[in-house]
XYZ file of C-alpha atoms in Angstrom:
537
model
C 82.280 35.623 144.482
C 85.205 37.676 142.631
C 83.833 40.973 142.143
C 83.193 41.386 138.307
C 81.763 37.521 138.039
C 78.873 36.560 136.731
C 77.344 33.787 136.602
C 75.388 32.016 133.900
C 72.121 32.534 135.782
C 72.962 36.075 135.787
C 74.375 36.145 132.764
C 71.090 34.597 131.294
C 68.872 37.290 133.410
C 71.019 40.378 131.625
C 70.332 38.770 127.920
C 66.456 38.513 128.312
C 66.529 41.975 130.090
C 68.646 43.737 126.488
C 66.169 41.413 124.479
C 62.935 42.880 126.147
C 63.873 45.974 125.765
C 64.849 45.683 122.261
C 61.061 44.272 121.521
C 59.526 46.835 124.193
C 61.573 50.040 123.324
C 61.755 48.798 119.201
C 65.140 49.212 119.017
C 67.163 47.227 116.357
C 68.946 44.144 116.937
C 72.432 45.375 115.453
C 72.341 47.883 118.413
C 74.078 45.046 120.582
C 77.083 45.864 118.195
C 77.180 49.360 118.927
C 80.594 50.434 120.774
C 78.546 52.846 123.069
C 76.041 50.059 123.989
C 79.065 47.571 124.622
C 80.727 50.239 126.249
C 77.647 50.714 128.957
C 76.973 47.242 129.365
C 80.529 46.803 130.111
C 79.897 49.662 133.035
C 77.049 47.700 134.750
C 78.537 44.671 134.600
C 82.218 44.425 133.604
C 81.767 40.250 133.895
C 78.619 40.104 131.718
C 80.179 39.057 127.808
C 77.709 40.231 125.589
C 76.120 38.057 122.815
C 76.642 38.554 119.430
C 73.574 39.724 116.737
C 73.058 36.617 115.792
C 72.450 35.246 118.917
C 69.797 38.142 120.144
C 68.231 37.071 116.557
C 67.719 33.542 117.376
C 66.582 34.145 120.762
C 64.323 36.685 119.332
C 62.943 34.191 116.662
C 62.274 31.330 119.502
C 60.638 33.864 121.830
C 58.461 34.357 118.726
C 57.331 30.955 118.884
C 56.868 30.482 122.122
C 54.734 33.601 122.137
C 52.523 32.492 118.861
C 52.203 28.808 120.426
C 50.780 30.566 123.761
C 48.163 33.032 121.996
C 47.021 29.955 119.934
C 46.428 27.843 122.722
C 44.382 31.071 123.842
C 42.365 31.048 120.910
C 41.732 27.487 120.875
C 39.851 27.648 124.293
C 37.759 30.855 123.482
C 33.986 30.453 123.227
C 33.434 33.931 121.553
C 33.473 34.374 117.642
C 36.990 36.219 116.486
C 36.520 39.894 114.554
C 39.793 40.419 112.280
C 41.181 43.869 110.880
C 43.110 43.886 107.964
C 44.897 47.101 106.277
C 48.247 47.307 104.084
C 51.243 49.548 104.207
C 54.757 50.242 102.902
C 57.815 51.004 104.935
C 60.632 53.158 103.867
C 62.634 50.566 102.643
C 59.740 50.213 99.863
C 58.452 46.311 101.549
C 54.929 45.879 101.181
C 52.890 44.857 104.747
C 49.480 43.415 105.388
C 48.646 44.213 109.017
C 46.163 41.313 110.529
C 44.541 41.512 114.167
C 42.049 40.002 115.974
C 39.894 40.470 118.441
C 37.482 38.356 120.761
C 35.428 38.977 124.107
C 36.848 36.459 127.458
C 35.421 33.589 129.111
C 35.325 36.799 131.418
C 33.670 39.086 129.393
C 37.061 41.252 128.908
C 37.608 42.643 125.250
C 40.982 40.813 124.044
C 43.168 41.219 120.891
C 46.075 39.951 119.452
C 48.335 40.776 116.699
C 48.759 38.262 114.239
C 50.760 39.506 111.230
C 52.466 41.874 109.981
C 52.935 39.952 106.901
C 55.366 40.814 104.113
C 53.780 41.036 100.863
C 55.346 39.870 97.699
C 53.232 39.896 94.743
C 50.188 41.758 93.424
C 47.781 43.558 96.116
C 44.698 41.895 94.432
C 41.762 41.105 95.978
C 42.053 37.909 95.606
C 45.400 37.355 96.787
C 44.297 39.760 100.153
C 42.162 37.260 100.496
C 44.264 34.290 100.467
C 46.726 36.059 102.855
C 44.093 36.683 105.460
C 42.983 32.954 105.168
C 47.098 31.392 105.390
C 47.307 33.848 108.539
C 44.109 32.252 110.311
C 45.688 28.535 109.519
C 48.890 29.876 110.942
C 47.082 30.301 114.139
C 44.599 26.891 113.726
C 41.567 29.460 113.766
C 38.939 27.654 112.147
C 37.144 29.729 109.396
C 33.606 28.693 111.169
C 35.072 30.707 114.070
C 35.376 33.863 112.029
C 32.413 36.450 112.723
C 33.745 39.640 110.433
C 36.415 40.810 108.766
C 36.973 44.837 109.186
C 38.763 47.215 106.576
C 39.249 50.411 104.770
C 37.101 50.960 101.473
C 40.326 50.392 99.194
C 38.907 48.406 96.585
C 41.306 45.796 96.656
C 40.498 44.995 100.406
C 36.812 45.268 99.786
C 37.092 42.712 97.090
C 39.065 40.415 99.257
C 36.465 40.937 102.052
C 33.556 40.286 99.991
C 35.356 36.776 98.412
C 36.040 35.699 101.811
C 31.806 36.425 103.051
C 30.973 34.416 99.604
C 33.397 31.927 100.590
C 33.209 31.817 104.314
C 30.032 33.463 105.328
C 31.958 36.539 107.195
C 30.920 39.461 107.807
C 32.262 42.666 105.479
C 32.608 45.434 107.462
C 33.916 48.893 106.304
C 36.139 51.088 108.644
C 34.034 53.922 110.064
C 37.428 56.146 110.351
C 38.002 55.718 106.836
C 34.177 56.583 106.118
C 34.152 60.067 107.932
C 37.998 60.466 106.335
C 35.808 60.370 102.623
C 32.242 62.063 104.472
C 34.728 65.154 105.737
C 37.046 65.328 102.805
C 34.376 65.701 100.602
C 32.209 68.191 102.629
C 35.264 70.852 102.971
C 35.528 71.005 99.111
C 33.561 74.457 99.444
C 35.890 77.285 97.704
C 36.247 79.131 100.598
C 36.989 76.782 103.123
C 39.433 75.093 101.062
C 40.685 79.047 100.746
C 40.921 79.419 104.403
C 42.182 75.913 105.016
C 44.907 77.062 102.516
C 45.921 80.276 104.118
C 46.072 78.185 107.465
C 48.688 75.636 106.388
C 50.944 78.213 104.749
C 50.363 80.097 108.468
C 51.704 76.906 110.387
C 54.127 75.660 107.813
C 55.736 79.860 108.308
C 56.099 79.175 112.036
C 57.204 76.031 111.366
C 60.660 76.941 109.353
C 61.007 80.088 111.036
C 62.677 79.846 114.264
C 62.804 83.177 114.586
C 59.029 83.312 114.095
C 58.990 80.297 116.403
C 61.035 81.840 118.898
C 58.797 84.921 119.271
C 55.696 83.284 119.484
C 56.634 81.646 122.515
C 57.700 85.406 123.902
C 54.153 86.385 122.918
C 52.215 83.512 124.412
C 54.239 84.257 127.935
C 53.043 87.817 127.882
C 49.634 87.196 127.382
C 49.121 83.808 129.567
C 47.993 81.480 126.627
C 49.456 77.665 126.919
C 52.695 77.622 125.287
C 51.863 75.194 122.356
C 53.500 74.348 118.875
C 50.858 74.991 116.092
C 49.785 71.331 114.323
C 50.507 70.619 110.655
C 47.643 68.681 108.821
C 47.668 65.600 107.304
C 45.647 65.114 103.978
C 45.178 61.673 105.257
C 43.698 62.256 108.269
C 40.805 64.498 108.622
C 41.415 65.392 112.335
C 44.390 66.533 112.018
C 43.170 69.309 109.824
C 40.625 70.009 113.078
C 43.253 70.271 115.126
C 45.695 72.599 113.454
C 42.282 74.486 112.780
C 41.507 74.513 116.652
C 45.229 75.035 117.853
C 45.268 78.381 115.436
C 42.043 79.121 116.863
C 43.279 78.909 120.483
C 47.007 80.954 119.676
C 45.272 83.456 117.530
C 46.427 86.515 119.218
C 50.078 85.643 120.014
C 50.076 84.619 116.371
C 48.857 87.966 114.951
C 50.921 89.531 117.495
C 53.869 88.109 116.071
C 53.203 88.437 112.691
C 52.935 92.121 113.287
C 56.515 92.612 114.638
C 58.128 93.845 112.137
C 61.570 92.424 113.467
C 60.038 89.341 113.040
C 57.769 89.899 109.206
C 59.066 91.982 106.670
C 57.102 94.717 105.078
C 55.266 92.919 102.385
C 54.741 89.476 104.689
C 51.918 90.822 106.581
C 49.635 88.867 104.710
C 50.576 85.670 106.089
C 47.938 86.388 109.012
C 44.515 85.194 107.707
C 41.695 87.650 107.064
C 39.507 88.364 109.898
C 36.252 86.691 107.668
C 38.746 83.750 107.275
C 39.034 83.491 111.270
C 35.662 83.774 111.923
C 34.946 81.177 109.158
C 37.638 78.322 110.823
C 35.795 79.426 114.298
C 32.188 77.903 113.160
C 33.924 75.152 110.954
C 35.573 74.044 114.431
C 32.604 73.739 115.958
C 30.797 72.204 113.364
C 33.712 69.925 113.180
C 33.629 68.927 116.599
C 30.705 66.283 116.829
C 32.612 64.548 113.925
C 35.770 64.665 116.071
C 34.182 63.173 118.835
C 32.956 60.161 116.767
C 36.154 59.649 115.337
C 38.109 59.389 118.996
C 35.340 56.870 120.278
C 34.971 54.661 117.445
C 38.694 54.039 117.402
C 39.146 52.970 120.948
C 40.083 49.748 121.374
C 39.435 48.585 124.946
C 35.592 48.917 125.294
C 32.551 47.929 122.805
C 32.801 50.401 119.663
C 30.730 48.702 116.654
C 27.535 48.661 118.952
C 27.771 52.534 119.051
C 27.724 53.170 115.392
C 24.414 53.253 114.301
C 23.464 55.558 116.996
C 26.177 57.887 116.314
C 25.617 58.464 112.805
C 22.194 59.378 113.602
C 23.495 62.186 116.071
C 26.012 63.595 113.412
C 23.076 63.446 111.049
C 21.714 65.550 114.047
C 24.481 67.522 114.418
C 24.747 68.784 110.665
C 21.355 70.391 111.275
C 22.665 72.634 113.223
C 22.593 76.345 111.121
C 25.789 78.989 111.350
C 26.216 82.394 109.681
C 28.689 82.107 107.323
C 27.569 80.236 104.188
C 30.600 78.120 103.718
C 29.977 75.970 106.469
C 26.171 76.181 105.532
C 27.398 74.717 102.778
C 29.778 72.020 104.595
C 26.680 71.240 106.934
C 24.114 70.349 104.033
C 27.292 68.007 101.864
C 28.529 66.229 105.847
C 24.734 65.882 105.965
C 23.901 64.269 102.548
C 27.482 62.208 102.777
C 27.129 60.722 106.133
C 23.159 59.712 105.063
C 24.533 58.046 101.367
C 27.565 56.588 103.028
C 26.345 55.005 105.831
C 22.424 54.047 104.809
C 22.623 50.401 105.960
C 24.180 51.240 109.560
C 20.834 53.467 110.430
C 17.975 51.440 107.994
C 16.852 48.381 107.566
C 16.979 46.940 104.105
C 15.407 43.951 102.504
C 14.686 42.856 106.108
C 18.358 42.118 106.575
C 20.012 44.281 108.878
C 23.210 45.455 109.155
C 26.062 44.023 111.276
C 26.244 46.967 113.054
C 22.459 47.174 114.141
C 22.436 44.185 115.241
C 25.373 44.384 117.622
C 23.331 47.463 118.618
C 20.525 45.517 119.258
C 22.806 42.788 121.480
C 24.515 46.184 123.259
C 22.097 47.095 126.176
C 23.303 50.481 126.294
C 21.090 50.651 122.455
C 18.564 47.868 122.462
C 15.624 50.106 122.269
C 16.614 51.195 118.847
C 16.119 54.665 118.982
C 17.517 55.166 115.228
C 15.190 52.697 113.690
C 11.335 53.057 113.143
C 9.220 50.407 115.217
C 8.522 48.162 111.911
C 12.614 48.037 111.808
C 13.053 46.984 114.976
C 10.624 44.463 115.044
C 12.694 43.085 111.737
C 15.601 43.665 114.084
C 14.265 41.727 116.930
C 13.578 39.163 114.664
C 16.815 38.828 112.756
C 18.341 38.610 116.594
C 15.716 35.627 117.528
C 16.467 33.474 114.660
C 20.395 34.343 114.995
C 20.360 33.053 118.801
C 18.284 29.803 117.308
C 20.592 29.135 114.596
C 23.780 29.560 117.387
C 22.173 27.785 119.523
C 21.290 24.653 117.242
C 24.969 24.684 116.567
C 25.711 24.355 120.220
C 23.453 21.214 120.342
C 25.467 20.249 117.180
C 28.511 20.010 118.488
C 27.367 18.732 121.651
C 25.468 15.961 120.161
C 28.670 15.065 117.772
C 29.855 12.229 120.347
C 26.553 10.697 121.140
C 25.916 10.267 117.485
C 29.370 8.779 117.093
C 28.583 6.126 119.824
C 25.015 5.455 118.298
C 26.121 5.151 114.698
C 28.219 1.999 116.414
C 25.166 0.800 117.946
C 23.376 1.068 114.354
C 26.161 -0.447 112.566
C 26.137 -3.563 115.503
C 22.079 -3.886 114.540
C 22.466 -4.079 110.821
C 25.202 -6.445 111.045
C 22.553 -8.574 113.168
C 20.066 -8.568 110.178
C 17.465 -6.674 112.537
C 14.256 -5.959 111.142
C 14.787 -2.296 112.437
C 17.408 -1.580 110.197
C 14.994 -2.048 107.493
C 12.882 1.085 108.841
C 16.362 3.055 110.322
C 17.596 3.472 113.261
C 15.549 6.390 114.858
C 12.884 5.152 116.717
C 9.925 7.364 116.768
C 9.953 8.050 120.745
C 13.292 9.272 119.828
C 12.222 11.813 116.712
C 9.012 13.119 118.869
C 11.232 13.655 122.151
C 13.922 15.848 119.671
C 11.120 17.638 118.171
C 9.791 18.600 121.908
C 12.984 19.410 122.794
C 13.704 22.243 119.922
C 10.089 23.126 120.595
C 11.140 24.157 123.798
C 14.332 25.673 123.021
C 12.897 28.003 120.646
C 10.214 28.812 123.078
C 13.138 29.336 125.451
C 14.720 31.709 123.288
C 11.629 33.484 122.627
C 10.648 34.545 126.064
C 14.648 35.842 126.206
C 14.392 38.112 123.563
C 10.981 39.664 124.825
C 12.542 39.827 128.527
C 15.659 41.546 127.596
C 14.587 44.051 124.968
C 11.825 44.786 127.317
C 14.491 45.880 129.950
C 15.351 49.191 130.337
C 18.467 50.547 128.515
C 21.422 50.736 130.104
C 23.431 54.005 130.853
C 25.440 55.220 127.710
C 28.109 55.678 130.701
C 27.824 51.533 131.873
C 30.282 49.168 130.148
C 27.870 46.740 127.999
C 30.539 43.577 129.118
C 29.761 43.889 133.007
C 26.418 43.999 132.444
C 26.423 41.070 129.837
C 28.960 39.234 132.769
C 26.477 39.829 135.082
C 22.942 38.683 132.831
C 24.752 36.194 130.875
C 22.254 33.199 133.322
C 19.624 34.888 132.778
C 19.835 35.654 128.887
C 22.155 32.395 128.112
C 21.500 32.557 124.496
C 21.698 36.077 123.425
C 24.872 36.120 125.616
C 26.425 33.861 122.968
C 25.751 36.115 120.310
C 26.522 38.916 122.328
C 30.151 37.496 122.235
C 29.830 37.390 118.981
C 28.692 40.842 117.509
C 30.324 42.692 120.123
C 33.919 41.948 119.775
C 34.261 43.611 116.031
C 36.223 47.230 116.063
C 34.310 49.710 114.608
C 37.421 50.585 112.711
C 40.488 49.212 111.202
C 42.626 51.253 113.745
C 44.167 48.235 115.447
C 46.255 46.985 112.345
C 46.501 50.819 111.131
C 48.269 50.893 114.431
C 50.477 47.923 114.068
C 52.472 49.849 111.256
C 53.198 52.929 113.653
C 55.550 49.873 115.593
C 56.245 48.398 112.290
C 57.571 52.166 111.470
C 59.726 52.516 113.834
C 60.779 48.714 113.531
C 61.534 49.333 109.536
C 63.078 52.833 110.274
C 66.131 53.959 108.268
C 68.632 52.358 110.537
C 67.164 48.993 110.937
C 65.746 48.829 107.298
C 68.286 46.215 106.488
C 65.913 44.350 108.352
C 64.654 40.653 106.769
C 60.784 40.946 106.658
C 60.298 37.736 108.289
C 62.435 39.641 111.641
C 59.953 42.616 111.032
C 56.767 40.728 111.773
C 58.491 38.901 114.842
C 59.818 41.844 116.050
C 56.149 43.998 115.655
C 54.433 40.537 116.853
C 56.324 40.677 119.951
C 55.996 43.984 120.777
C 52.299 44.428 120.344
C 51.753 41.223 121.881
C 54.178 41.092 125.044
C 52.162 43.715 126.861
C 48.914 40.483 126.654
């Protein structure tokens, strides 16, 4: 072979190589028309013509298809019920996104999502429209509504309208984002004067550091010289209450290099000195950081997205509702302790009680988590109501089972019926049903429920299991002996605790809608997040 050749085999190996990495890496699709990337492709293979645009685009709109005919076939096979998450967004170049995802436990017993849409939006964010949009993207896919167990999002009021249409309309499950609830619980618990002073003084500390390079510059010099981790300090985000923890945690840890450096004059005029925070202020961010910190650690957990998260809910607000009653010295956080305490108790009341003798989604799928099925947060007349909802759950899942089951025999005797009438048969007079038959159905749900009955005794009998034990392996490895709460395991515990997944779709969507590839056709946005999010499943 001349040296230089290449051959269309090759040729077609290169092409999918620049178009995965344009869907891995998120890089735009006009890049292929940069004279630098011709220029190095040219390099590696001086033989290798490169495609134009609008080829990569059509090869990146049939890899699209070929990817969303593959995860429906997926979804078509799966026995569990689907979760969904559902948030909106706007990218720079002002286009209006609806975010969809959804999520499902394996034949397996291995937590699975998918990305389904990042769906351009063109008129009104009503509910009702939200609603509508989540139900086209489900068809899209040939999900059928039945197979829909819950429908997670943030407490915008538009989205909680569309969720609660779609459980009127479809029977699913509303279920409000537990990030976004701490985001409101912690926002409104730092209100205190003082805090919000400190928190002040803090940002204006950072956001110094942060233009100065000099400043900069010298607090790395500082940091060397006294053997503290050379770190950048963190700018908060009003959006996300963690962040404001950890720019309060990172000043915390970088306090003396910081005051250090503020009090080089070469470095702060006379006159700027007051740019370092009070020493009550310090001491004040040091027990809101630790008072902080149980909140933190709920927020990191609950938005994982590759082990069991709703399950863990319940129990965790009752250990910040612990946490809060914990007392410091400075009356500012005193103060934030008692308002965390009496948000996280009015904001989450149906995730820790049981009202109307209806639980909540999420006690339930504690209930079905064996990591949580003694109900520790719940009094005993709650979790009997508990146990109960969870019996007559597995019965009604379970009669649905038969349902379906049954669909093909009653097909074949509804012939056989049909063939008797036709006859003139005196037993068409009376129906079709002979009585052996009705008495040998009613044994048969007799012992079904009976069936069901000794598993729910059984297994919330068991001990719980580790809080360190992945509730899947041991549901892989019970699912014999507890068949039918193993159905409904698959069921409960597949919904996110939080809306993170499709919050996290727009951070590819981001960089897919950046300035330089804003020009950018919506319809090429979704594909391009789609693929991305997806390829790695």
């Amino acid at each position: 072979m001349r040296r230089g050749t290449c051959t269309p085999q090759m040729a077609q190996v290169l092409t999918e190589s620049i178009l995965n990495m344009i869907v891995n890496d998120m890089r735009p699709i006009s890049m292929v028309e940069d004279e630098g990337f011709k220029q190095m492709i040219n390099t590696f293979h001086p033989g290798y013509t490169l495609p134009s645009r609008t080829h990569f685009t059509k090869l990146m709109e049939e890899k699209y298809e070929a990817a969303a005919a593959k995860i429906i076939d997926v979804l078509k096979l799966t026995k569990s019920k689907i979760a969904l998450t559902a948030d909106a967004w706007t990218s720079v170049a002002t286009e209006a996104y609806l975010g969809i995802t959804c999520h499902f436990i394996s034949d397996d017993w291995e937590l699975t999502s998918f990305c389904l849409t990042t769906m351009p939006l063109e008129e009104r964010h009503t509910g009702v429209n939200i609603a509508a949009w989540i139900e086209h993207a489900i068809a899209r896919f040939q999900v059928p509504a039945s197979n829909i167990v819950a429908v997670v999002h943030d407490n915008g009021s538009n989205v909680v309208l569309a969720a609660n249409i779609l459980k009127e309309k479809r029977g699913w499950n509303s279920v409000c984002c537990a990030g976004h609830t701490l985001q409101l619980v912690i926002s409104h618990a730092l209100k205190h004067p003082q805090i919000t002073k400190a928190l002040g003084a803090a940002r204006c500390l950072v956001e110094h550091f942060k233009r100065s390079e000099l400043a900069s510059s010298k607090l790395k010099t500082k940091q060397k010289q006294m053997g503290i981790p050379e770190k950048k300090l963190i700018q908060d985000v009003s959006t996300r209450w963690n962040s404001t923890f950890h720019m309060v945690t990172r000043l915390l840890e970088q306090r003396w290099p910081l005051t250090a450096t503020l009090s080089d004059p070469t470095v702060t005029p006379r006159g700027k000195q007051h740019l370092d925070l009070k020493p009550d202020q310090w001491a004040l961010l040091e027990e809101l950081a630790k008072a902080l910190q149980a909140f933190e650690s709920a927020t990191v957990y609950l938005s994982g997205e590759t082990y069991v998260t709703v399950s863990a809910l319940p129990p965790l607000v009752r250990g910040l509702q612990k946490s809060t009653q914990t007392t410091y010295e400075t009356a500012p956080v005193q103060a934030f302790q008692a308002a965390a305490s009496q948000e996280t108790t009015a904001c989450w009341s149906r995730e820790v009680t049981v009202k109307d003798d209806s639980p909540d989604t999420q006690i339930i799928a504690a209930a079905l988590d064996p990591r949580f099925r003694k109900l520790k947060f719940l009094t005993p007349e709650e979790r009997f109501s508990v146990q109960s909802k969870v019996q007559s759950l597995a019965s009604q899942s379970m009669q649905e089972e038969t349902a379906k089951k049954q669909c093909a025999t009653e097909n074949e005797e509804s012939i056989t019926c049909f063939k008797r009438t036709s006859n003139g048969s005196l037993d068409s007079l009376f129906g079709c049903d002979s009585s052996t038959d009705s008495d040998s159905e009613t044994a048969e749900q007799y012992a079904q429920n009976q069936a069901i009955t000794n598993e729910v005794l059984m297994y919330f009998g068991e001990h719980p299991l580790s809080k360190t034990e992945n509730p899947l392996s041991w549901w892989k490895s019970n699912e014999a002996k507890y068949p039918s709460l193993a159905s409904l395991a698959r069921s409960f515990l597949c919904i996110p605790a939080t809306s993170t997944p499709s919050e996290r779709l727009f951070s590819a969507a981001g960089n897919i809608t950046s300035k330089k590839r804003a020009s950018l056709i919506p319809e090429h946005v979704d594909m391009l997040t789609f693929l991305h999010c997806n390829l790695k499943n």
